[in-house]
PDB file of C-alpha atoms in Angstrom:
ATOM      1  CA  ALA A   2     140.636 109.570 -17.574  1.00  0.00           C
ATOM      2  CA  LEU A   3     141.993 108.711 -21.014  1.00  0.00           C
ATOM      3  CA  MET A   4     144.490 111.593 -20.820  1.00  0.00           C
ATOM      4  CA  ARG A   5     145.727 110.443 -17.387  1.00  0.00           C
ATOM      5  CA  THR A   6     146.096 106.869 -18.616  1.00  0.00           C
ATOM      6  CA  ALA A   7     148.016 108.030 -21.674  1.00  0.00           C
ATOM      7  CA  ALA A   8     150.251 110.237 -19.526  1.00  0.00           C
ATOM      8  CA  LEU A   9     151.072 107.395 -17.147  1.00  0.00           C
ATOM      9  CA  ALA A  10     151.704 105.041 -20.071  1.00  0.00           C
ATOM     10  CA  LEU A  11     154.079 107.610 -21.574  1.00  0.00           C
ATOM     11  CA  LEU A  12     155.841 108.006 -18.215  1.00  0.00           C
ATOM     12  CA  ALA A  13     156.214 104.232 -17.894  1.00  0.00           C
ATOM     13  CA  SER A  14     157.631 103.913 -21.428  1.00  0.00           C
ATOM     14  CA  VAL A  15     160.134 106.705 -20.755  1.00  0.00           C
ATOM     15  CA  LEU A  16     161.215 105.078 -17.496  1.00  0.00           C
ATOM     16  CA  LEU A  17     161.632 101.674 -19.090  1.00  0.00           C
ATOM     17  CA  ALA A  18     163.544 103.062 -22.071  1.00  0.00           C
ATOM     18  CA  GLN A  19     166.231 104.738 -19.955  1.00  0.00           C
ATOM     19  CA  PRO A  20     169.653 103.098 -19.767  1.00  0.00           C
ATOM     20  CA  ALA A  21     170.589 101.089 -16.698  1.00  0.00           C
ATOM     21  CA  HIS A  22     172.886 103.860 -15.363  1.00  0.00           C
ATOM     22  CA  ALA A  23     169.799 106.016 -14.946  1.00  0.00           C
ATOM     23  CA  ASP A  24     168.480 103.852 -12.087  1.00  0.00           C
ATOM     24  CA  GLY A  25     168.834 106.698  -9.601  1.00  0.00           C
ATOM     25  CA  ASN A  26     166.826 109.053 -11.806  1.00  0.00           C
ATOM     26  CA  ARG A  27     164.267 106.349 -12.483  1.00  0.00           C
ATOM     27  CA  MET A  28     163.768 105.700  -8.772  1.00  0.00           C
ATOM     28  CA  ALA A  29     163.423 109.430  -8.126  1.00  0.00           C
ATOM     29  CA  MET A  30     160.763 109.662 -10.822  1.00  0.00           C
ATOM     30  CA  VAL A  31     158.877 106.669  -9.415  1.00  0.00           C
ATOM     31  CA  GLU A  32     159.078 108.112  -5.906  1.00  0.00           C
ATOM     32  CA  GLY A  33     157.862 111.446  -7.274  1.00  0.00           C
ATOM     33  CA  ALA A  34     154.869 109.750  -8.942  1.00  0.00           C
ATOM     34  CA  ILE A  35     153.996 107.926  -5.751  1.00  0.00           C
ATOM     35  CA  GLN A  36     154.388 110.971  -3.508  1.00  0.00           C
ATOM     36  CA  GLY A  37     152.921 113.470  -5.960  1.00  0.00           C
ATOM     37  CA  TYR A  38     150.081 111.461  -7.500  1.00  0.00           C
ATOM     38  CA  VAL A  39     149.278 108.074  -5.970  1.00  0.00           C
ATOM     39  CA  LEU A  40     149.271 108.933  -2.263  1.00  0.00           C
ATOM     40  CA  PRO A  41     147.436 112.262  -2.654  1.00  0.00           C
ATOM     41  CA  GLY A  42     144.913 110.511  -4.912  1.00  0.00           C
ATOM     42  CA  TYR A  43     144.139 107.902  -2.264  1.00  0.00           C
ATOM     43  CA  GLN A  44     143.982 110.540   0.456  1.00  0.00           C
ATOM     44  CA  ASP A  45     141.517 112.582  -1.592  1.00  0.00           C
ATOM     45  CA  PHE A  46     139.377 109.523  -2.309  1.00  0.00           C
ATOM     46  CA  SER A  47     139.381 108.626   1.384  1.00  0.00           C
ATOM     47  CA  TRP A  48     138.318 112.148   2.324  1.00  0.00           C
ATOM     48  CA  GLU A  49     135.517 112.191  -0.246  1.00  0.00           C
ATOM     49  CA  THR A  50     134.160 108.792   0.863  1.00  0.00           C
ATOM     50  CA  ARG A  51     133.952 110.168   4.409  1.00  0.00           C
ATOM     51  CA  ARG A  52     131.948 113.139   3.156  1.00  0.00           C
ATOM     52  CA  LEU A  53     129.749 110.791   1.121  1.00  0.00           C
ATOM     53  CA  ARG A  54     129.019 108.635   4.169  1.00  0.00           C
ATOM     54  CA  GLU A  55     128.143 111.757   6.158  1.00  0.00           C
ATOM     55  CA  ALA A  56     125.786 112.910   3.386  1.00  0.00           C
ATOM     56  CA  MET A  57     124.106 109.496   3.297  1.00  0.00           C
ATOM     57  CA  GLN A  58     123.730 109.584   7.084  1.00  0.00           C
ATOM     58  CA  ALA A  59     122.147 113.038   6.887  1.00  0.00           C
ATOM     59  CA  LEU A  60     119.766 111.839   4.158  1.00  0.00           C
ATOM     60  CA  CYS A  61     118.691 108.845   6.239  1.00  0.00           C
ATOM     61  CA  ASP A  62     118.300 110.954   9.394  1.00  0.00           C
ATOM     62  CA  ALA A  63     116.233 113.678   7.713  1.00  0.00           C
ATOM     63  CA  PRO A  64     114.990 112.731   4.227  1.00  0.00           C
ATOM     64  CA  SER A  65     114.306 115.708   1.973  1.00  0.00           C
ATOM     65  CA  PRO A  66     114.880 116.799  -1.611  1.00  0.00           C
ATOM     66  CA  ASP A  67     117.838 118.932  -0.452  1.00  0.00           C
ATOM     67  CA  ALA A  68     119.403 116.036   1.472  1.00  0.00           C
ATOM     68  CA  LEU A  69     119.003 113.777  -1.575  1.00  0.00           C
ATOM     69  CA  ASP A  70     120.606 116.426  -3.802  1.00  0.00           C
ATOM     70  CA  ASP A  71     123.489 116.723  -1.325  1.00  0.00           C
ATOM     71  CA  ALA A  72     124.007 112.939  -1.258  1.00  0.00           C
ATOM     72  CA  ARG A  73     123.945 112.817  -5.063  1.00  0.00           C
ATOM     73  CA  ARG A  74     126.415 115.723  -5.285  1.00  0.00           C
ATOM     74  CA  ASN A  75     128.776 114.024  -2.831  1.00  0.00           C
ATOM     75  CA  PHE A  76     128.438 110.796  -4.795  1.00  0.00           C
ATOM     76  CA  ALA A  77     129.500 112.600  -7.991  1.00  0.00           C
ATOM     77  CA  ILE A  78     132.485 114.170  -6.214  1.00  0.00           C
ATOM     78  CA  THR A  79     133.499 110.762  -4.845  1.00  0.00           C
ATOM     79  CA  VAL A  80     133.261 109.206  -8.309  1.00  0.00           C
ATOM     80  CA  ARG A  81     135.511 111.951  -9.687  1.00  0.00           C
ATOM     81  CA  ALA A  82     138.033 111.335  -6.892  1.00  0.00           C
ATOM     82  CA  TRP A  83     138.002 107.610  -7.671  1.00  0.00           C
ATOM     83  CA  SER A  84     138.328 108.287 -11.412  1.00  0.00           C
ATOM     84  CA  ARG A  85     141.569 110.174 -10.818  1.00  0.00           C
ATOM     85  CA  ILE A  86     143.192 107.224  -8.998  1.00  0.00           C
ATOM     86  CA  GLU A  87     141.474 104.097 -10.345  1.00  0.00           C
ATOM     87  CA  LEU A  88     144.117 103.587 -13.012  1.00  0.00           C
ATOM     88  CA  VAL A  89     146.576 102.535 -10.296  1.00  0.00           C
ATOM     89  CA  ARG A  90     146.280  98.764 -10.369  1.00  0.00           C
ATOM     90  CA  PHE A  91     149.049  97.761  -7.985  1.00  0.00           C
ATOM     91  CA  GLY A  92     149.723  97.910  -4.278  1.00  0.00           C
ATOM     92  CA  PRO A  93     147.115  98.042  -1.501  1.00  0.00           C
ATOM     93  CA  VAL A  94     144.141  98.541  -3.844  1.00  0.00           C
ATOM     94  CA  THR A  95     144.649  95.039  -5.221  1.00  0.00           C
ATOM     95  CA  GLU A  96     144.494  93.339  -1.815  1.00  0.00           C
ATOM     96  CA  GLN A  97     141.294  91.787  -0.406  1.00  0.00           C
ATOM     97  CA  ASN A  98     139.330  92.577  -3.594  1.00  0.00           C
ATOM     98  CA  ARG A  99     139.349  96.277  -2.682  1.00  0.00           C
ATOM     99  CA  LEU A 100     139.335  97.376  -6.299  1.00  0.00           C
ATOM    100  CA  GLU A 101     136.241  95.299  -7.069  1.00  0.00           C
ATOM    101  CA  ARG A 102     134.564  96.296  -3.782  1.00  0.00           C
ATOM    102  CA  ILE A 103     134.920  99.938  -4.785  1.00  0.00           C
ATOM    103  CA  LEU A 104     133.813  99.505  -8.386  1.00  0.00           C
ATOM    104  CA  TYR A 105     132.588  96.231  -9.828  1.00  0.00           C
ATOM    105  CA  TRP A 106     133.278  96.950 -13.483  1.00  0.00           C
ATOM    106  CA  PRO A 107     133.026  95.992 -16.255  1.00  0.00           C
ATOM    107  CA  ASP A 108     129.661  94.378 -15.653  1.00  0.00           C
ATOM    108  CA  ARG A 109     128.904  93.186 -19.171  1.00  0.00           C
ATOM    109  CA  LYS A 110     125.965  91.015 -18.142  1.00  0.00           C
ATOM    110  CA  SER A 111     124.491  93.496 -15.621  1.00  0.00           C
ATOM    111  CA  ILE A 112     125.045  91.036 -12.794  1.00  0.00           C
ATOM    112  CA  GLY A 113     125.656  93.854 -10.336  1.00  0.00           C
ATOM    113  CA  LEU A 114     122.519  95.712 -11.317  1.00  0.00           C
ATOM    114  CA  LYS A 115     120.431  92.566 -10.966  1.00  0.00           C
ATOM    115  CA  GLN A 116     121.907  91.857  -7.535  1.00  0.00           C
ATOM    116  CA  VAL A 117     121.275  95.425  -6.337  1.00  0.00           C
ATOM    117  CA  GLN A 118     117.695  95.284  -7.604  1.00  0.00           C
ATOM    118  CA  GLU A 119     117.195  91.969  -5.808  1.00  0.00           C
ATOM    119  CA  VAL A 120     118.575  93.370  -2.545  1.00  0.00           C
ATOM    120  CA  LEU A 121     116.153  96.291  -2.804  1.00  0.00           C
ATOM    121  CA  ALA A 122     113.204  94.081  -3.768  1.00  0.00           C
ATOM    122  CA  THR A 123     113.758  91.590  -0.937  1.00  0.00           C
ATOM    123  CA  ARG A 124     114.883  94.258   1.562  1.00  0.00           C
ATOM    124  CA  ASP A 125     117.715  91.970   2.651  1.00  0.00           C
ATOM    125  CA  PRO A 126     118.608  93.121   6.191  1.00  0.00           C
ATOM    126  CA  SER A 127     122.193  91.874   5.860  1.00  0.00           C
ATOM    127  CA  ALA A 128     122.809  94.326   3.008  1.00  0.00           C
ATOM    128  CA  ALA A 129     121.721  97.308   5.104  1.00  0.00           C
ATOM    129  CA  ASN A 130     124.449  96.695   7.686  1.00  0.00           C
ATOM    130  CA  VAL A 131     128.064  97.418   6.757  1.00  0.00           C
ATOM    131  CA  GLY A 132     129.281  94.549   8.933  1.00  0.00           C
ATOM    132  CA  THR A 133     127.357  91.981   6.922  1.00  0.00           C
ATOM    133  CA  LEU A 134     127.373  93.827   3.579  1.00  0.00           C
ATOM    134  CA  VAL A 135     131.091  93.036   3.224  1.00  0.00           C
ATOM    135  CA  GLN A 136     130.240  89.324   3.167  1.00  0.00           C
ATOM    136  CA  LYS A 137     128.018  89.748   0.122  1.00  0.00           C
ATOM    137  CA  SER A 138     128.937  89.943  -3.546  1.00  0.00           C
ATOM    138  CA  VAL A 139     131.349  92.751  -4.395  1.00  0.00           C
ATOM    139  CA  ALA A 140     128.760  93.888  -6.945  1.00  0.00           C
ATOM    140  CA  VAL A 141     126.480  95.246  -4.181  1.00  0.00           C
ATOM    141  CA  GLN A 142     129.209  96.978  -2.142  1.00  0.00           C
ATOM    142  CA  GLY A 143     130.541  99.847  -4.211  1.00  0.00           C
ATOM    143  CA  LEU A 144     130.014 102.848  -6.412  1.00  0.00           C
ATOM    144  CA  GLY A 145     127.890 101.040  -9.003  1.00  0.00           C
ATOM    145  CA  ALA A 146     125.470  99.813  -6.350  1.00  0.00           C
ATOM    146  CA  LEU A 147     125.275 103.235  -4.723  1.00  0.00           C
ATOM    147  CA  GLU A 148     124.654 104.843  -8.102  1.00  0.00           C
ATOM    148  CA  PHE A 149     121.517 102.741  -8.510  1.00  0.00           C
ATOM    149  CA  VAL A 150     120.416 103.468  -4.938  1.00  0.00           C
ATOM    150  CA  LEU A 151     120.754 107.230  -5.521  1.00  0.00           C
ATOM    151  CA  HIS A 152     119.703 107.483  -9.175  1.00  0.00           C
ATOM    152  CA  GLY A 153     117.912 104.270 -10.183  1.00  0.00           C
ATOM    153  CA  THR A 154     114.243 103.388 -10.327  1.00  0.00           C
ATOM    154  CA  GLY A 155     112.581 104.349  -7.046  1.00  0.00           C
ATOM    155  CA  SER A 156     115.393 106.634  -5.878  1.00  0.00           C
ATOM    156  CA  GLU A 157     113.052 109.618  -5.637  1.00  0.00           C
ATOM    157  CA  ASP A 158     111.560 107.913  -2.554  1.00  0.00           C
ATOM    158  CA  LEU A 159     114.791 108.735  -0.711  1.00  0.00           C
ATOM    159  CA  ALA A 160     113.654 112.363  -0.506  1.00  0.00           C
ATOM    160  CA  ALA A 161     110.576 111.316   1.471  1.00  0.00           C
ATOM    161  CA  LYS A 162     110.240 109.289   4.629  1.00  0.00           C
ATOM    162  CA  GLY A 163     108.930 106.348   2.607  1.00  0.00           C
ATOM    163  CA  ASP A 164     111.994 104.202   1.953  1.00  0.00           C
ATOM    164  CA  GLY A 165     114.132 103.809   5.034  1.00  0.00           C
ATOM    165  CA  TYR A 166     115.476 100.480   3.794  1.00  0.00           C
ATOM    166  CA  ARG A 167     116.876 101.910   0.553  1.00  0.00           C
ATOM    167  CA  CYS A 168     118.572 104.653   2.529  1.00  0.00           C
ATOM    168  CA  ALA A 169     120.005 102.194   5.056  1.00  0.00           C
ATOM    169  CA  PHE A 170     121.393 100.106   2.188  1.00  0.00           C
ATOM    170  CA  GLY A 171     122.934 103.234   0.628  1.00  0.00           C
ATOM    171  CA  ARG A 172     124.408 104.271   3.965  1.00  0.00           C
ATOM    172  CA  ALA A 173     125.949 100.797   4.398  1.00  0.00           C
ATOM    173  CA  ILE A 174     127.485 101.036   0.915  1.00  0.00           C
ATOM    174  CA  ALA A 175     128.882 104.501   1.681  1.00  0.00           C
ATOM    175  CA  SER A 176     130.294 103.237   4.991  1.00  0.00           C
ATOM    176  CA  ASN A 177     131.872 100.296   3.179  1.00  0.00           C
ATOM    177  CA  LEU A 178     133.452 102.635   0.620  1.00  0.00           C
ATOM    178  CA  GLU A 179     134.801 104.809   3.426  1.00  0.00           C
ATOM    179  CA  ALA A 180     136.339 101.770   5.144  1.00  0.00           C
ATOM    180  CA  ARG A 181     137.929 100.445   1.933  1.00  0.00           C
ATOM    181  CA  ALA A 182     139.340 103.888   1.088  1.00  0.00           C
ATOM    182  CA  ALA A 183     140.774 104.269   4.593  1.00  0.00           C
ATOM    183  CA  ASP A 184     142.359 100.815   4.392  1.00  0.00           C
ATOM    184  CA  ILE A 185     144.019 101.634   1.092  1.00  0.00           C
ATOM    185  CA  ASP A 186     145.200 105.026   2.347  1.00  0.00           C
ATOM    186  CA  ASP A 187     146.581 103.478   5.550  1.00  0.00           C
ATOM    187  CA  ASP A 188     148.361 100.655   3.712  1.00  0.00           C
TER     188      ASP A 188
END
């Protein structure tokens, strides 16, 4: 991620340092970055969130150690897809708090973690439904929340039939991520 950020910063400095008569070249380079990096990055993230939602659905439908491993693997792939594009901080990702809904970070005071733990402890039914989850804090809607669902204290219960609520919450988060990614890709 640091290398990509440095590369984009270098590209930006080169573009800004060019003389005014290079506007045509500058626009071609910007268009190339959008077509060759930004749009494919959002398309890939959208695709991976769809696969993640499908893996969460499969886990909830038939809990097992293999289904949990598959959901965790798809989560890791989705995080990598997001990591490749998260440095883009302009355009559709900035609308409607999409960036924060995908990843509430930095969370210096662990507010997100506390909210996720509270949702799980109280078994809040509105958090287990994607339609009402979007009305809650952005801290319980994205990758950070799903990380705790899949890897945090009590996550091993997802492999058994014992915690349908936790799985429903995770599925709602995955569905929310899929919707946000599709919105960004469409816009």
